[in-house]
XYZ file of C-alpha atoms in Angstrom:
571
model
C 76.447 -17.429 -18.030
C 74.850 -14.758 -15.765
C 72.618 -13.625 -18.272
C 71.677 -17.115 -19.382
C 70.710 -18.333 -15.694
C 68.409 -14.869 -15.269
C 66.614 -15.718 -18.254
C 66.151 -19.311 -16.967
C 64.655 -17.938 -13.939
C 62.700 -15.710 -15.664
C 61.192 -18.250 -17.876
C 60.458 -21.061 -15.305
C 58.717 -17.937 -13.276
C 56.968 -17.345 -16.100
C 55.997 -20.969 -16.586
C 54.657 -21.226 -12.965
C 52.578 -18.390 -13.098
C 50.712 -19.782 -16.668
C 50.268 -22.739 -14.617
C 48.840 -21.428 -11.878
C 46.496 -19.061 -13.302
C 45.439 -21.903 -15.794
C 44.702 -24.073 -12.191
C 42.631 -20.939 -11.050
C 40.652 -20.574 -14.459
C 39.645 -24.781 -14.038
C 38.957 -24.378 -10.483
C 36.563 -21.188 -11.083
C 34.995 -22.759 -13.728
C 33.999 -25.885 -11.624
C 33.876 -24.302 -8.142
C 32.702 -20.422 -8.957
C 31.298 -19.982 -5.216
C 34.164 -21.392 -3.269
C 36.698 -19.556 -5.637
C 34.949 -16.606 -4.871
C 35.116 -17.222 -1.011
C 39.017 -18.384 -1.356
C 39.968 -15.357 -3.410
C 38.480 -13.115 -0.739
C 40.177 -15.229 2.017
C 43.915 -14.382 0.029
C 43.408 -10.906 -0.092
C 42.115 -10.546 3.589
C 45.164 -12.214 4.390
C 47.308 -9.760 2.404
C 45.855 -7.101 4.184
C 45.100 -7.679 7.712
C 48.488 -6.481 8.796
C 48.283 -3.124 6.879
C 44.360 -2.960 8.308
C 41.740 -1.050 6.165
C 42.216 2.559 5.061
C 40.500 5.375 6.085
C 39.033 5.829 2.315
C 37.965 1.791 2.673
C 36.062 1.804 5.878
C 33.997 4.427 4.294
C 32.938 2.525 1.326
C 31.556 -0.237 3.667
C 27.184 1.028 3.181
C 24.237 -0.801 3.937
C 21.026 -0.236 2.740
C 17.718 -1.148 4.589
C 14.752 -1.503 3.593
C 12.374 -1.279 6.658
C 8.773 -2.771 5.575
C 5.701 -3.647 7.396
C 5.562 -6.686 6.578
C 8.750 -7.623 4.626
C 12.112 -6.209 4.942
C 15.663 -6.425 3.518
C 19.192 -5.265 3.380
C 21.944 -4.945 0.901
C 25.367 -4.508 1.716
C 28.514 -2.318 -0.952
C 31.858 -3.351 0.619
C 33.747 -1.303 -1.647
C 34.623 -0.335 -5.344
C 36.785 -3.539 -5.299
C 34.023 -6.119 -4.283
C 31.217 -4.115 -4.858
C 27.358 -5.358 -3.864
C 27.031 -8.728 -1.988
C 24.702 -10.130 0.648
C 21.654 -8.964 0.052
C 18.783 -10.558 2.045
C 15.135 -10.179 2.598
C 13.167 -11.145 6.064
C 10.139 -10.761 7.357
C 9.571 -7.847 10.056
C 8.553 -9.796 13.250
C 10.175 -9.878 16.457
C 10.022 -12.232 19.615
C 10.622 -10.454 23.073
C 11.495 -11.694 26.275
C 8.071 -12.091 28.623
C 9.272 -8.939 30.778
C 9.622 -6.657 27.646
C 13.442 -6.042 28.142
C 15.325 -7.223 25.162
C 14.608 -8.273 21.742
C 15.443 -12.146 21.068
C 14.986 -12.739 17.440
C 13.825 -11.433 14.025
C 13.028 -12.880 10.423
C 12.443 -16.373 10.117
C 13.653 -17.549 13.386
C 10.833 -15.304 14.758
C 8.284 -16.554 11.613
C 8.866 -19.779 12.535
C 9.101 -19.941 16.512
C 6.662 -22.136 17.960
C 3.420 -19.257 19.409
C 1.362 -22.039 21.134
C 1.031 -20.508 24.944
C 4.276 -18.148 23.856
C 3.778 -16.416 27.451
C 4.453 -19.891 28.695
C 7.832 -20.006 27.398
C 8.494 -16.491 28.575
C 8.115 -14.679 25.080
C 6.513 -12.260 23.481
C 5.603 -11.840 19.890
C 5.151 -8.775 17.416
C 4.688 -8.033 13.959
C 3.653 -4.958 12.290
C 4.737 -2.193 14.413
C 7.195 -0.152 11.742
C 3.887 1.390 11.103
C 3.055 3.011 14.576
C 5.632 5.667 13.466
C 3.005 7.423 11.143
C 0.847 9.679 12.934
C -2.070 8.780 11.251
C -2.030 5.736 12.087
C -3.530 4.110 15.402
C -1.239 2.455 17.672
C -3.498 -0.777 17.984
C -2.369 -1.353 14.443
C 0.567 -3.574 15.561
C -0.141 -6.945 15.673
C 1.097 -8.970 18.763
C -0.071 -12.435 21.215
C -0.504 -9.587 23.947
C -1.631 -6.126 23.697
C 1.262 -3.857 24.739
C 0.262 0.015 23.791
C 1.889 3.313 23.808
C 4.434 5.262 22.275
C 7.429 4.074 24.602
C 6.465 0.620 23.529
C 6.546 0.720 20.233
C 10.192 3.057 19.900
C 11.313 -0.341 21.948
C 10.200 -2.737 19.364
C 11.680 -0.610 16.296
C 14.744 -0.368 18.400
C 15.450 -3.433 18.944
C 14.762 -4.527 15.911
C 16.850 -2.368 14.253
C 19.565 -3.612 17.125
C 19.143 -7.261 15.949
C 19.225 -6.627 12.321
C 22.685 -5.151 12.781
C 23.663 -8.175 14.695
C 22.231 -10.691 11.718
C 24.281 -8.937 9.279
C 27.396 -8.913 11.356
C 26.958 -12.438 11.816
C 26.170 -13.327 7.976
C 28.812 -11.735 6.009
C 31.220 -13.400 4.080
C 34.866 -13.574 5.819
C 33.749 -11.019 8.817
C 34.222 -8.128 6.214
C 31.727 -6.521 8.907
C 32.855 -7.189 12.182
C 32.383 -5.295 15.778
C 35.324 -3.474 14.869
C 34.551 -1.898 11.596
C 30.885 -1.601 12.320
C 31.092 2.306 13.421
C 32.577 3.138 10.250
C 29.512 1.530 8.122
C 27.470 4.158 6.578
C 23.708 3.347 7.112
C 20.766 3.914 4.360
C 17.384 3.655 6.090
C 14.023 4.103 3.803
C 10.926 5.340 4.719
C 7.543 6.307 3.045
C 6.921 9.567 2.037
C 3.668 10.353 3.670
C 5.660 10.107 6.915
C 6.374 13.792 8.959
C 9.503 15.297 10.263
C 8.860 13.786 13.415
C 8.457 10.125 12.524
C 11.685 10.692 10.538
C 13.760 11.738 13.189
C 12.591 9.075 15.430
C 13.732 6.513 13.208
C 17.240 8.631 13.224
C 17.265 8.477 16.517
C 16.330 4.871 17.439
C 18.988 3.895 14.653
C 21.192 5.859 16.404
C 20.572 4.408 20.016
C 21.037 0.462 17.530
C 24.662 1.817 17.022
C 23.831 2.591 13.600
C 25.955 5.518 14.386
C 26.431 6.855 10.612
C 22.969 6.710 9.409
C 20.911 8.522 7.317
C 17.207 8.552 6.118
C 16.265 8.554 2.908
C 12.718 7.858 1.144
C 11.683 4.998 -0.593
C 10.552 6.075 -4.048
C 13.762 8.166 -4.448
C 16.158 5.459 -4.029
C 14.255 3.106 -5.555
C 14.515 5.451 -8.971
C 18.384 4.886 -8.574
C 17.818 0.879 -9.081
C 16.180 0.965 -11.861
C 19.605 1.381 -13.708
C 20.665 -2.267 -12.692
C 17.448 -4.052 -12.983
C 17.600 -6.479 -16.612
C 14.326 -6.392 -17.369
C 14.622 -2.797 -18.303
C 16.414 -2.395 -22.171
C 18.877 -0.169 -21.632
C 17.648 2.632 -25.011
C 14.382 3.543 -22.418
C 16.984 5.060 -20.035
C 18.788 7.478 -22.062
C 18.959 10.779 -21.209
C 15.749 12.905 -21.949
C 13.944 10.061 -20.481
C 11.162 11.426 -18.087
C 9.816 8.609 -16.199
C 7.385 7.791 -13.029
C 8.281 5.156 -10.676
C 5.139 3.333 -8.730
C 6.222 1.652 -5.973
C 3.531 -0.704 -4.408
C 4.191 -2.154 -1.310
C 2.200 -3.531 1.607
C 1.656 -0.808 3.697
C 1.362 2.383 0.744
C 1.915 2.858 -2.706
C 4.427 5.783 -3.379
C 5.188 7.712 -6.641
C 7.884 9.968 -8.330
C 8.626 11.058 -11.487
C 12.491 11.283 -12.557
C 14.201 12.970 -15.853
C 17.239 11.253 -16.458
C 19.417 14.143 -17.477
C 22.917 12.416 -18.486
C 25.199 9.274 -19.284
C 26.258 9.795 -15.309
C 22.726 8.852 -14.471
C 21.823 11.685 -13.071
C 18.323 12.366 -12.156
C 16.350 15.625 -11.901
C 12.873 15.437 -9.642
C 9.848 16.334 -11.723
C 7.508 15.229 -8.937
C 7.868 15.550 -5.239
C 7.603 12.071 -3.744
C 3.616 11.074 -2.430
C 2.669 8.068 -0.481
C -1.094 6.962 -0.781
C -2.319 4.535 2.131
C -4.062 1.731 -0.266
C -1.129 -0.916 -0.133
C -1.562 -4.563 -0.853
C -1.815 -5.310 3.143
C -5.919 -4.321 2.485
C -6.340 -7.506 0.681
C -4.973 -9.559 3.655
C -7.205 -7.703 6.005
C -10.203 -8.190 3.841
C -9.493 -11.580 3.104
C -9.349 -11.791 7.210
C -12.287 -9.906 7.821
C -14.271 -13.012 5.868
C -12.966 -15.292 7.881
C -13.721 -13.450 11.308
C -17.095 -12.923 10.196
C -17.751 -16.213 9.202
C -16.250 -18.277 11.861
C -16.444 -15.821 14.277
C -13.875 -13.095 15.872
C -14.100 -15.050 19.177
C -12.894 -18.400 18.110
C -10.261 -16.715 15.724
C -9.108 -14.765 19.066
C -8.957 -18.188 20.994
C -6.913 -20.238 18.284
C -4.686 -17.225 18.077
C -4.167 -17.767 21.905
C -3.953 -21.181 22.237
C -2.169 -22.428 18.902
C -0.782 -18.934 16.889
C 1.291 -21.046 14.693
C -2.014 -22.459 13.133
C -3.013 -18.633 12.695
C 0.441 -17.972 11.423
C -0.123 -20.914 8.603
C -3.388 -19.277 7.597
C -1.597 -15.610 7.045
C 0.888 -17.199 4.865
C -1.951 -19.140 2.840
C -3.417 -15.686 2.608
C -0.279 -14.099 1.547
C 0.166 -16.400 -1.430
C -3.658 -16.792 -2.434
C -3.170 -12.903 -2.865
C -0.638 -12.992 -5.167
C -1.559 -15.477 -7.609
C -5.237 -14.943 -7.966
C -6.406 -13.930 -11.010
C -9.634 -14.633 -13.042
C -9.159 -17.847 -14.640
C -8.777 -19.269 -11.181
C -11.327 -21.498 -9.338
C -14.449 -20.189 -8.307
C -13.469 -20.386 -4.482
C -10.003 -19.403 -2.931
C -9.023 -22.364 -0.818
C -7.313 -21.339 2.349
C -6.276 -23.643 4.755
C -6.935 -23.078 8.808
C -7.124 -26.205 10.228
C -9.693 -24.806 12.807
C -11.517 -27.619 13.433
C -14.331 -26.438 15.960
C -16.157 -29.615 16.303
C -19.171 -28.438 13.782
C -18.154 -30.654 11.161
C -17.529 -33.832 12.529
C -14.882 -36.041 10.242
C -12.265 -34.309 8.392
C -14.084 -35.253 5.270
C -17.680 -33.092 6.042
C -18.044 -29.891 4.479
C -19.988 -27.252 6.217
C -21.265 -24.186 5.605
C -20.696 -20.357 7.131
C -22.668 -16.967 6.251
C -20.914 -13.805 5.118
C -23.182 -11.239 4.359
C -25.702 -13.603 3.592
C -22.955 -15.925 1.061
C -22.559 -19.195 1.751
C -18.701 -20.186 2.709
C -18.078 -23.627 2.455
C -15.629 -24.974 4.975
C -14.113 -28.307 6.556
C -12.408 -29.089 9.703
C -9.146 -28.257 7.394
C -9.815 -25.217 5.041
C -12.157 -22.476 3.865
C -13.371 -22.214 0.737
C -13.794 -18.022 0.145
C -15.984 -17.399 -2.692
C -13.121 -15.556 -5.122
C -15.621 -12.911 -6.974
C -15.303 -11.164 -3.249
C -11.375 -11.212 -3.124
C -11.349 -10.090 -6.915
C -13.731 -7.224 -6.092
C -11.219 -5.731 -3.710
C -8.448 -6.204 -5.853
C -10.415 -4.622 -8.567
C -11.492 -1.640 -6.150
C -7.545 -1.441 -5.147
C -6.247 -1.509 -8.626
C -8.564 1.646 -9.846
C -7.365 3.560 -6.682
C -4.120 3.153 -8.144
C -4.323 3.523 -11.412
C -6.583 6.594 -10.572
C -3.484 7.699 -8.673
C -0.985 7.063 -11.329
C -2.949 9.028 -13.731
C -3.152 11.829 -11.372
C 0.839 12.080 -10.633
C 1.107 12.083 -14.582
C -1.065 14.853 -14.897
C 0.799 16.821 -12.127
C 3.998 15.942 -13.243
C 5.446 19.239 -14.982
C 6.911 17.414 -18.307
C 5.697 14.538 -20.027
C 6.363 11.222 -18.929
C 8.042 8.745 -21.197
C 7.978 5.387 -19.136
C 6.130 3.851 -16.099
C 8.379 1.979 -13.653
C 6.395 -0.493 -11.706
C 7.950 -2.361 -8.656
C 7.292 -3.384 -5.413
C 5.639 -6.741 -3.796
C 2.112 -6.405 -5.358
C 3.474 -5.542 -9.137
C 3.821 -9.420 -9.400
C -0.247 -9.345 -9.069
C -1.984 -10.599 -12.457
C -4.774 -8.648 -12.494
C -2.441 -5.444 -11.370
C -0.517 -5.805 -14.481
C -3.488 -6.482 -16.517
C -5.378 -3.359 -15.860
C -1.813 -1.087 -16.123
C -1.201 -2.640 -19.330
C -4.701 -2.028 -20.098
C -4.637 1.696 -18.978
C -1.253 2.357 -20.307
C -2.015 1.247 -24.016
C -4.230 3.430 -24.464
C -1.775 6.227 -23.860
C 1.356 4.977 -26.273
C 3.786 5.115 -22.951
C 6.573 2.399 -22.300
C 5.866 0.659 -19.478
C 8.328 -1.983 -16.877
C 7.525 -4.350 -14.063
C 10.856 -4.658 -12.552
C 12.105 -8.096 -12.186
C 12.965 -8.219 -8.552
C 10.770 -5.882 -6.951
C 10.967 -6.895 -3.354
C 14.702 -5.942 -3.567
C 14.537 -2.389 -5.660
C 14.164 -0.100 -2.665
C 17.232 -1.674 -0.779
C 19.391 -1.789 -3.916
C 18.730 1.375 -4.122
C 19.230 2.440 -0.450
C 23.058 0.988 -1.079
C 22.874 2.732 -4.200
C 21.955 6.413 -2.934
C 24.766 6.009 0.235
C 27.314 5.341 -2.509
C 26.190 8.496 -4.707
C 24.121 10.785 -2.221
C 23.677 13.449 -4.801
C 22.700 11.338 -8.280
C 19.328 13.383 -7.912
C 20.643 16.639 -8.697
C 17.496 18.596 -8.162
C 14.268 18.471 -5.939
C 10.826 19.562 -6.129
C 10.479 21.317 -3.157
C 7.213 19.648 -1.144
C 6.228 22.581 0.711
C 7.482 26.299 1.328
C 9.987 26.946 4.215
C 10.938 29.562 5.967
C 11.811 31.322 9.430
C 9.831 33.658 11.958
C 12.071 36.037 13.978
C 8.704 37.501 15.528
C 5.081 37.112 14.685
C 5.054 39.397 11.827
C 8.662 39.302 10.380
C 8.881 36.061 8.223
C 11.623 34.885 5.340
C 10.943 32.410 3.050
C 13.772 30.376 1.593
C 11.604 28.255 -0.710
C 8.459 28.028 -2.121
C 6.418 24.668 -2.734
C 6.503 23.217 -5.668
C 10.190 24.906 -6.896
C 12.365 23.124 -8.374
C 16.361 23.467 -6.030
C 19.818 22.171 -6.759
C 20.655 19.436 -4.033
C 23.197 20.910 -1.959
C 22.136 24.532 -3.094
C 22.340 26.794 0.107
C 20.536 29.670 0.990
C 21.395 32.119 3.472
C 19.491 34.979 5.031
C 20.704 37.645 7.359
C 18.646 38.618 10.393
C 18.743 40.630 13.552
C 17.245 38.477 15.918
C 14.546 39.083 18.333
C 14.588 36.253 20.795
C 16.851 33.610 21.887
C 15.440 31.133 19.367
C 14.200 30.948 16.050
C 10.942 29.058 14.426
C 11.208 27.160 11.230
C 8.159 27.275 9.821
C 6.691 25.385 6.892
C 2.733 26.025 4.118
C 1.413 23.985 1.830
C 0.425 26.736 -0.548
C 3.095 27.833 -3.292
C 3.743 31.228 -2.153
C 5.804 33.289 0.506
C 5.198 32.327 4.313
C 2.915 34.443 6.619
C 1.334 34.900 9.589
C -1.911 33.151 8.279
C -0.579 30.350 6.054
C 2.547 29.027 8.807
C 2.571 25.703 10.285
C 5.059 24.957 12.711
C 8.340 22.691 11.527
C 10.851 23.074 14.307
C 12.824 25.419 16.285
C 16.967 26.210 16.878
C 18.302 27.951 19.904
C 20.427 31.131 19.196
C 23.440 30.563 21.725
C 25.130 32.795 23.448
C 28.073 32.636 21.784
C 31.343 33.217 23.579
C 33.481 36.703 23.581
C 29.941 38.436 22.077
C 29.380 41.688 24.365
C 26.815 42.795 22.112
C 23.379 42.666 22.674
C 20.889 40.020 21.461
C 18.912 42.503 19.607
C 22.214 44.438 18.002
C 23.731 40.833 16.628
C 23.679 40.116 12.814
C 23.138 36.649 12.614
C 23.288 34.536 9.289
C 20.755 31.928 8.886
C 21.516 29.519 6.028
C 19.425 26.421 4.794
C 21.459 23.612 2.850
C 19.073 21.765 0.699
C 19.403 17.841 -0.093
C 17.510 14.830 0.616
C 17.137 16.833 4.260
C 17.825 20.440 5.875
C 21.072 21.202 7.382
C 20.190 24.325 8.947
C 22.818 26.246 10.311
C 23.202 29.870 12.822
C 26.550 31.686 12.497
C 26.880 35.072 14.165
C 29.151 37.412 11.793
C 32.580 38.339 12.612
C 32.397 35.043 15.375
C 33.240 31.443 14.161
C 30.785 29.432 16.736
C 27.389 28.217 14.670
C 24.685 26.022 16.179
C 23.283 23.286 13.258
C 20.253 21.219 13.054
C 18.925 18.837 10.802
C 15.725 18.701 9.485
C 13.510 16.388 7.486
C 10.614 18.002 4.620
C 7.010 17.595 6.285
C 4.815 15.295 4.661
């Protein structure tokens, strides 16, 4: 009797489980998003008392593509939940009038009414990221008022990073990221290859001040190379082991290149070409169109519009961005840009007037300007020719033959660019792919880099790197163009002559010497405790560990104390 009751209970339990499962499947079909949300809440409820383990905390990774005009982030929660919450926002920032604190970013900053913005006790900024590049003058940043100097620009970047962190906390599902576990998040912040060591250090320093405690800097084309395996546009047979590809990331500020070889089924990569940048991004087209409007309409009048009605000017910038993406040889002969700058010269709204640009007629009314298409086409042709030339140079410079060209970045959707690249590659018999979601490639790759930072298992050294213990004695660790395994440690034992060791680099593919050296950094030789040996008689081990950055470490032989420092490769 007991056995029968047990079997009956078991049968009832199984039936109940099956019924619940059927109901869950039906709900998932009818309400997929709500069901996913409910399951996450149930999972959170059953795990809240035990709390997340250390391993689960460490698995929260946020990749940030910090762009000049557009930024984005991708979150990887853990191996169970996977990727969630990707977002693209404009790189814009509203500050308080006294420049003390950032108030809003992204769309909130973009659509904030900017007419006489100072009277609202606010300031507006955009394109401030560029100023970390030492090759760019500080006046490249746009704002409603001129605020110059490196200190001011550092604060813009710091506040943007702080606000994007706040935005992520406030917009993740089920509070999976909150003010309590944000300290355990691993942040991957991307930069272009042309930035020097100081700019990369500054970005990491500002991110840390923004309370992104565990932050790592990564190069945009390197992380983009990791994202290609997750793009639906690429046929899987193209990404088989042995394939060598050139990746071209066409951004607004720079066009970046790198070349990789797929080594195995685990998607491990060997770098064939050091990452490089060229400052011929698509924003040059926007700036060219703006220069036509400025000359035709006069810069003084445009400045007045920006000052009194910035919202109208912002709409014009949006119109320019849209026009740039869709223009092709089949469009009408003029590009209409909505401006709404009625200065009275045209009288009624329907009247058409003519402005002049280099003796070329520019028709306009009170609400739009008609720029001759051939002017803009010539600029796009010029830019695409430069990009294709750079592409040819990079293919030629690669140590191995390239089988596949992968194109990504916001400008890769431009049809003229696609036609020109297709025409060039047709004669080379190389496969090519334009990625499906080019605006998201870098931020997705940044999160993947956080998951598997050693997926690129060999890197090409961009420069020769070594140390000097006095003016005439140098130790070379790696040479320019050398392929070095990720996490390889190279050690040198020295007897120091000074309390500092200088780190130098050289652009030539040869041993470091007094003629080719360029200063990179320096590190103190600490007065180690319990060491009565004079400095000039000490044996110091200098080790460098090479990955996406350089981990420098000094250790005194026979003593456990050490000194260490993180270095970034020079551009």
